[in-house]
mmCIF file of C-alpha atoms in Angstrom:
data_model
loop_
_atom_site.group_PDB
_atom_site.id
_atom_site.type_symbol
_atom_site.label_atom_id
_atom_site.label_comp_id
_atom_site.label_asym_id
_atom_site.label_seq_id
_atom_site.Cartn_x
_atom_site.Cartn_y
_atom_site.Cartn_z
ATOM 1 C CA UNK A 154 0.292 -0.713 -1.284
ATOM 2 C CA UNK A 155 -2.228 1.013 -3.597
ATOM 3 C CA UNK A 156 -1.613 4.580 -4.733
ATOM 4 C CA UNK A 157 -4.146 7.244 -5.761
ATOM 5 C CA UNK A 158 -2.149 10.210 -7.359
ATOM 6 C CA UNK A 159 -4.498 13.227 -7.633
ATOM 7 C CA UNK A 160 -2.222 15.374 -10.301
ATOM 8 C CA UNK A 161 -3.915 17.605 -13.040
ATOM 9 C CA UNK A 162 0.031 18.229 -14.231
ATOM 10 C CA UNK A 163 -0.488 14.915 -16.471
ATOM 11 C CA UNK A 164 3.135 15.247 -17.169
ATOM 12 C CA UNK A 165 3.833 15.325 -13.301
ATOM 13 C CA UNK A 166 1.323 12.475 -12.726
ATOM 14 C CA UNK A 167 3.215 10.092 -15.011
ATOM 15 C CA UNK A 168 6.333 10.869 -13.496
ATOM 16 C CA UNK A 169 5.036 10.166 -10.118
ATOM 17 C CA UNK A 170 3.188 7.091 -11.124
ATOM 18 C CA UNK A 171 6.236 5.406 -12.968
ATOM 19 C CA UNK A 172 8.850 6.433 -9.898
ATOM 20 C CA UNK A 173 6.401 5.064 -7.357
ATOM 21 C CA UNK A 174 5.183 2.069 -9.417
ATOM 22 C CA UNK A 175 9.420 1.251 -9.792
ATOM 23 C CA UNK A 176 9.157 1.239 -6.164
ATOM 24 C CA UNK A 177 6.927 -1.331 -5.761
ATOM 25 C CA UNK A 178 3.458 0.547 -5.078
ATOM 26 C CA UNK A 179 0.493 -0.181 -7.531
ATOM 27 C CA UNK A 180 -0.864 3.523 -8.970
ATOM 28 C CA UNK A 181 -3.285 5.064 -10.838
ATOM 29 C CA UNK A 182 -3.583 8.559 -11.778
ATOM 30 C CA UNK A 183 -7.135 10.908 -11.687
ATOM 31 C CA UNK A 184 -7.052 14.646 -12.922
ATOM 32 C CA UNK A 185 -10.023 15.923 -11.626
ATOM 33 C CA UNK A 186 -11.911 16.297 -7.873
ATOM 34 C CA UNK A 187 -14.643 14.285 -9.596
ATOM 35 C CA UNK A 188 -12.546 11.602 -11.184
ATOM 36 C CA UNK A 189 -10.739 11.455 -7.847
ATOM 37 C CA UNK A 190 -13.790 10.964 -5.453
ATOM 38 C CA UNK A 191 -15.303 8.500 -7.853
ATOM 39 C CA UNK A 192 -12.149 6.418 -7.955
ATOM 40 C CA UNK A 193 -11.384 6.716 -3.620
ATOM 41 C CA UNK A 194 -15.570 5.860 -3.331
ATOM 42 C CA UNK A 195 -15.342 2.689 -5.292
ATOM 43 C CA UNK A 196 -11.917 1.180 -4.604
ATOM 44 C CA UNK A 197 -9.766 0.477 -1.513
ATOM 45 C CA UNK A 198 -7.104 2.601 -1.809
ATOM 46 C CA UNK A 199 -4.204 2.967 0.644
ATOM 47 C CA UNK A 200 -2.621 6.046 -0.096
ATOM 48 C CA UNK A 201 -3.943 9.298 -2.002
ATOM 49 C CA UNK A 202 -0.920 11.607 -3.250
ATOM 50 C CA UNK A 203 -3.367 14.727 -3.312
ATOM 51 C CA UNK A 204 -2.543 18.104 -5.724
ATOM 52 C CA UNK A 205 -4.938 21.656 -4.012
ATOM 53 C CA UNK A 206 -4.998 23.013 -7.698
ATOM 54 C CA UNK A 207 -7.519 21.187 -9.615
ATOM 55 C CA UNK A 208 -9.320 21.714 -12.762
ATOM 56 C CA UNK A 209 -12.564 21.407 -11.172
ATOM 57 C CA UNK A 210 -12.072 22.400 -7.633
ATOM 58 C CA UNK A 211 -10.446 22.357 -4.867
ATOM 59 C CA UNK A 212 -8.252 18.981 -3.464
ATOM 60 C CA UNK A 213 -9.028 20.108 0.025
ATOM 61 C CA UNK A 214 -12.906 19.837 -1.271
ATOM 62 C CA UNK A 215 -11.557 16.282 -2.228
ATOM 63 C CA UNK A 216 -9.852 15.534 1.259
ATOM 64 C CA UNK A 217 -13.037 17.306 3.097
ATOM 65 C CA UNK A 218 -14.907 14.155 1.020
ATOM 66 C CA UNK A 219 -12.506 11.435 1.858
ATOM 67 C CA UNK A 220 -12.743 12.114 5.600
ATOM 68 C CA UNK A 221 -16.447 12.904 5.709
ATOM 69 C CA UNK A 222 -17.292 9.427 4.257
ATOM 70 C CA UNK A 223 -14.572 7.445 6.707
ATOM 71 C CA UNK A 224 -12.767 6.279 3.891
ATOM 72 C CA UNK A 225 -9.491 4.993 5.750
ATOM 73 C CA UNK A 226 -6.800 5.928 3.517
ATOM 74 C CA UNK A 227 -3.682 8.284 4.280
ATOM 75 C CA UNK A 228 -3.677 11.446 2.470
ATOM 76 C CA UNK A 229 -0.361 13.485 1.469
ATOM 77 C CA UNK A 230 -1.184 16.949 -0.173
ATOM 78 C CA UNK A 231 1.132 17.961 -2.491
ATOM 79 C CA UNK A 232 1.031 21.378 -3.376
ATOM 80 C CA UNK A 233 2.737 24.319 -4.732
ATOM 81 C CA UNK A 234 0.843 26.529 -2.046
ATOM 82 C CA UNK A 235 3.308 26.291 0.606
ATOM 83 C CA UNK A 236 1.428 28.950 2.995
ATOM 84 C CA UNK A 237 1.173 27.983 6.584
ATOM 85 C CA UNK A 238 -2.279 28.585 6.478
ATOM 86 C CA UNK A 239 -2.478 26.158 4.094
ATOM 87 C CA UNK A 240 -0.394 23.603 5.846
ATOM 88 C CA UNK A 241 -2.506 24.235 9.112
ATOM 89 C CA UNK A 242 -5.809 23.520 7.436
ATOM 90 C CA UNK A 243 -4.946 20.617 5.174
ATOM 91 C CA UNK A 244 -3.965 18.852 8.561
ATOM 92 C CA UNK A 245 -6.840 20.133 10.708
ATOM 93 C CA UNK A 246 -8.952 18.390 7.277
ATOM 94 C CA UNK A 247 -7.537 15.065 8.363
ATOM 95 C CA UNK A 248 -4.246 15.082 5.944
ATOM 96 C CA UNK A 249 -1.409 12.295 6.937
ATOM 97 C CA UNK A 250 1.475 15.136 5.652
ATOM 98 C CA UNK A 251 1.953 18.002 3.455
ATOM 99 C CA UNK A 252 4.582 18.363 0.741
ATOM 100 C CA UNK A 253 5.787 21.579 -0.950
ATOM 101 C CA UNK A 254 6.659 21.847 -4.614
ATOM 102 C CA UNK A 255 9.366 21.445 -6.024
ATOM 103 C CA UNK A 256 10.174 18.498 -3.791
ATOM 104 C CA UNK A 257 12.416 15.457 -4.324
ATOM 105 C CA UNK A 258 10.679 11.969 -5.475
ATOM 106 C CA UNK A 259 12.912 10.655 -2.709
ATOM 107 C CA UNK A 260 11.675 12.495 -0.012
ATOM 108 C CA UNK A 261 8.209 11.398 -1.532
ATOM 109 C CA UNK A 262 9.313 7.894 -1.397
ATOM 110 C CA UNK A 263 10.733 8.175 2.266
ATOM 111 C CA UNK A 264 7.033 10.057 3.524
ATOM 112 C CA UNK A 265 4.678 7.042 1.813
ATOM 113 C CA UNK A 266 7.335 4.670 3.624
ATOM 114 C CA UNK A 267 6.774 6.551 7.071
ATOM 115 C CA UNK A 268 3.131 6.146 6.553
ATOM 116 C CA UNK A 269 3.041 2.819 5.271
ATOM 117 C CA UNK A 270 5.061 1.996 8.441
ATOM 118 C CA UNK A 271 2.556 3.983 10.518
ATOM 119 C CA UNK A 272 -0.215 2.100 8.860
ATOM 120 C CA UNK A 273 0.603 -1.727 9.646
ATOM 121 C CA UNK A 274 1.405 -0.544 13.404
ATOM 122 C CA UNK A 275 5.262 -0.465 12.737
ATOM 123 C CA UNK A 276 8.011 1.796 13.885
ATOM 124 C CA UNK A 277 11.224 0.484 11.910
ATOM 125 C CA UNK A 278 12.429 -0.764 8.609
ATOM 126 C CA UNK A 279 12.298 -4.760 9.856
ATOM 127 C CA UNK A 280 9.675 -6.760 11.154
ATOM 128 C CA UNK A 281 10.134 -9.857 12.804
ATOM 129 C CA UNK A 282 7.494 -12.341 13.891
ATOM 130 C CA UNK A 283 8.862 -16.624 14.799
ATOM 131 C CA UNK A 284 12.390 -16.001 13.824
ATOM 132 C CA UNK A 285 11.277 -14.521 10.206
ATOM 133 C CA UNK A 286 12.529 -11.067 9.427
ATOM 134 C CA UNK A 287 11.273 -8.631 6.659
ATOM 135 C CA UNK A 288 13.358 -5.964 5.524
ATOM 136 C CA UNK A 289 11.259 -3.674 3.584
ATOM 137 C CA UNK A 290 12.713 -1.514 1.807
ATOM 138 C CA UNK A 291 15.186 -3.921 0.167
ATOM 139 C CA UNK A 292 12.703 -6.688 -0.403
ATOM 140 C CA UNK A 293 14.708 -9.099 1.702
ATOM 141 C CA UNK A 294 13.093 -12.381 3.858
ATOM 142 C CA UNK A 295 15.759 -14.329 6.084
ATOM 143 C CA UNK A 296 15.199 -16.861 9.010
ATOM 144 C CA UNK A 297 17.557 -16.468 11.977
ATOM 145 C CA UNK A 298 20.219 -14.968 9.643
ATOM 146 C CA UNK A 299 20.157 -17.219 6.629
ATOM 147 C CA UNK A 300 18.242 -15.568 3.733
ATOM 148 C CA UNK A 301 15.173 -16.621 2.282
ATOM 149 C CA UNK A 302 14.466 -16.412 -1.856
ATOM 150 C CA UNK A 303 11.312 -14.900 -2.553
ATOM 151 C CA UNK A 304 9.925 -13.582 -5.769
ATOM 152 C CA UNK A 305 8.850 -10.023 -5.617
ATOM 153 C CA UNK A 306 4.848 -11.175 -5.535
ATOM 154 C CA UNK A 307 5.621 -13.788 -2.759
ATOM 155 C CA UNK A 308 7.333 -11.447 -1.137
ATOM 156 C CA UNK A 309 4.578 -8.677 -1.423
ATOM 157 C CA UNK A 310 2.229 -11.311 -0.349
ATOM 158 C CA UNK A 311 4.070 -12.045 2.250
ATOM 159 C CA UNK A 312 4.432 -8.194 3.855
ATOM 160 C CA UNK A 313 1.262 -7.192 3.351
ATOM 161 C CA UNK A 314 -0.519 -10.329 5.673
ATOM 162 C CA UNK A 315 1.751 -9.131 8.278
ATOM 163 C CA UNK A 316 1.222 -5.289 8.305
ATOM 164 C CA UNK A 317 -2.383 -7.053 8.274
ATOM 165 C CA UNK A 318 -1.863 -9.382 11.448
ATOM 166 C CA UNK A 319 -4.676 -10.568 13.126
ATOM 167 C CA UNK A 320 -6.717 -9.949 10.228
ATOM 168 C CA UNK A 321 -8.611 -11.963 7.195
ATOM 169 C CA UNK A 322 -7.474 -10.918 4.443
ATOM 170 C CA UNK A 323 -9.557 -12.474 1.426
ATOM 171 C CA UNK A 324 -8.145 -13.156 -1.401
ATOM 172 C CA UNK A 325 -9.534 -10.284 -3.519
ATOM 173 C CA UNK A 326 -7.802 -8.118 -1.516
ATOM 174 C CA UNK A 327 -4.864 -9.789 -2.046
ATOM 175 C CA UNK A 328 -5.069 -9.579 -5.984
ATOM 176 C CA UNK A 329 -5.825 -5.611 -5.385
ATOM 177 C CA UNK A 330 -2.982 -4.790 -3.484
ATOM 178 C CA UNK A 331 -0.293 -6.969 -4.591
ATOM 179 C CA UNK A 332 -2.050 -6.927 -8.955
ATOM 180 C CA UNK A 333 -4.119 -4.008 -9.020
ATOM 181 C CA UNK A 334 -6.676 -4.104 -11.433
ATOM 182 C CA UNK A 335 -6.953 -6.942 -13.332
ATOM 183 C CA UNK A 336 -10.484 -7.022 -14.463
ATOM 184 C CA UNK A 337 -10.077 -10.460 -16.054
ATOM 185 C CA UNK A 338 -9.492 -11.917 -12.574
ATOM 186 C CA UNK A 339 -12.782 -13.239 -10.673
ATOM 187 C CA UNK A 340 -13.031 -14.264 -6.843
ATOM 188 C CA UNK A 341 -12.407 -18.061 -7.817
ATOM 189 C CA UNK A 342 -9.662 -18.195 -9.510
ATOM 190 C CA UNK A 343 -6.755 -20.394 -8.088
ATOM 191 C CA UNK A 344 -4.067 -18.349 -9.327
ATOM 192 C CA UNK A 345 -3.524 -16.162 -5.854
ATOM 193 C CA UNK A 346 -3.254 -19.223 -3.949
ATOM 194 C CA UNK A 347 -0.462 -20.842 -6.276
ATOM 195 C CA UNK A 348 1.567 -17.824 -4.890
ATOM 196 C CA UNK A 349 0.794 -18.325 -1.316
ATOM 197 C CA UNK A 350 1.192 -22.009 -1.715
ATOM 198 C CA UNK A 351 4.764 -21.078 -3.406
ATOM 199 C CA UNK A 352 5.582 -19.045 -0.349
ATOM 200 C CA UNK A 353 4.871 -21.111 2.427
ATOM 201 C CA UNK A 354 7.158 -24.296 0.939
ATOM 202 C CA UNK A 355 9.753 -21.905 1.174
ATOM 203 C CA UNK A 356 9.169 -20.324 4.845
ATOM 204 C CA UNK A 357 8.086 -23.938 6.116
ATOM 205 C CA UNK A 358 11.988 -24.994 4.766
ATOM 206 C CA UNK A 359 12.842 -23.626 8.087
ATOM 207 C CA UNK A 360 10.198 -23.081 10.259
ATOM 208 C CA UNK A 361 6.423 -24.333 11.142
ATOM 209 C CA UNK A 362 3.979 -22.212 10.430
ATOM 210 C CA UNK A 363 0.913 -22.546 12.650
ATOM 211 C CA UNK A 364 0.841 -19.090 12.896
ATOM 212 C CA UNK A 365 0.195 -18.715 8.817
ATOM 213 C CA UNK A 366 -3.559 -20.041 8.647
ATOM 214 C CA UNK A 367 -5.832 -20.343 5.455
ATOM 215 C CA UNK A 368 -9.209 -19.049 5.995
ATOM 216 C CA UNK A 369 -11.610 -21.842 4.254
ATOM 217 C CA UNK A 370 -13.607 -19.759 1.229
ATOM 218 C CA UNK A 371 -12.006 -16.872 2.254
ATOM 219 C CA UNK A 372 -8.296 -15.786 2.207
ATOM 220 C CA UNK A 373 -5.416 -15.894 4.989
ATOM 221 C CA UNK A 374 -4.589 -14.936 8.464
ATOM 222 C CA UNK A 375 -1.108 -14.131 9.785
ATOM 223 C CA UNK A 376 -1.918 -14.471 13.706
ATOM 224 C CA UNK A 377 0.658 -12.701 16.212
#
């Protein structure tokens, strides 16, 4: 998943980014309301960690933005104003949750999780689909009980076409989410289907995999 953290602390904003990157998630870091709209306007990101006390403005100016123009991420505010008044109108603005500082990066890591859950249409830490079960928070893949050894990319690959069932997802979007930028990367290059080619010899070991379709010139389709 792709992370915008909206911190002016730069201090706190590096902390946040390296925790959350450890954890898997692909971040980048904007200190201003401009900087932050520019960056949510031109790139499809999941997630926007969002600070109220900004050099420029206000975040809730920011969040007011993000929901005006449909943009579908989730939005946490994180915030040293712990007022219920604030809380109330961050989430009548259209934020996911609402964090106090100080706070613990675990609890952090446990409300993206919640979301990210909440976002692919999932209420536990598993999903299972033709025997195959994902654990994610332990980057695990097994097939009726006997494990499965994925790299960390496959296995990113992997989760995110099935929190995206149903759907195309090109492979641009697939570089984004699982690479982040990588501006030397074009739509043609080969190298995101090596991976995908990688994982399915290792699911099709044990199962077949009619339900993992390749999208001619396009991408993939997990279909449930």
């Amino acid at each position: 998943m792709t992370l915008l953290i909206v911190e002016d602390n730069k201090e706190l904003a590096i902390e946040l980014k390296e925790f959350l990157s450890s954890s898997g998630y692909i971040c980048k870091i904007s200190n201003t309301c401009e900087d932050a709209l520019d960056e949510a306007s031109s790139n499809n990101y999941d997630i926007m960690i969002l600070d109220l006390g900004l050099p420029d403005g206000s975040g809730f100016d920011v969040l007011k933005s993000v929901r005006k123009n449909q943009l579908k991420m989730a939005v946490i505010v994180v915030t040293a104003r712990g007022e219920l008044e604030d809380k109330i109108n961050g989430l009548q603005l259209g934020a996911d949750d609402y964090l106090t500082k100080p706070f613990a990066l675990t609890e952090l890591q446990a409300r993206l999780f919640a979301i990210v859950r909440r976002l692919g249409g999932f209420a536990q830490n598993e999903l299972e689909l033709y025997g195959f079960k994902l654990q994610l928070q332990d980057y695990k893949v097994s097939y009726n009980g006997l494990p499965i050894k994925l790299t960390k990319k496959e296995f990113d690959i992997f989760q995110y076409l099935v929190l995206n069932k149903n759907r195309v997802i090109t492979r641009m979007q697939l570089i984004e989410h699982v690479w982040g930028d990588i501006l030397e990367v074009t739509s043609d290059s080969n190298f995101i289907d090596v991976h995908v080619r990688n994982l399915r010899k290792k699911l099709d070991k044990h199962a077949s995999l009619e339900w993992f379709e390749t999208v001619r010139n396009v991408g993939y389709r997990i279909n449930i």
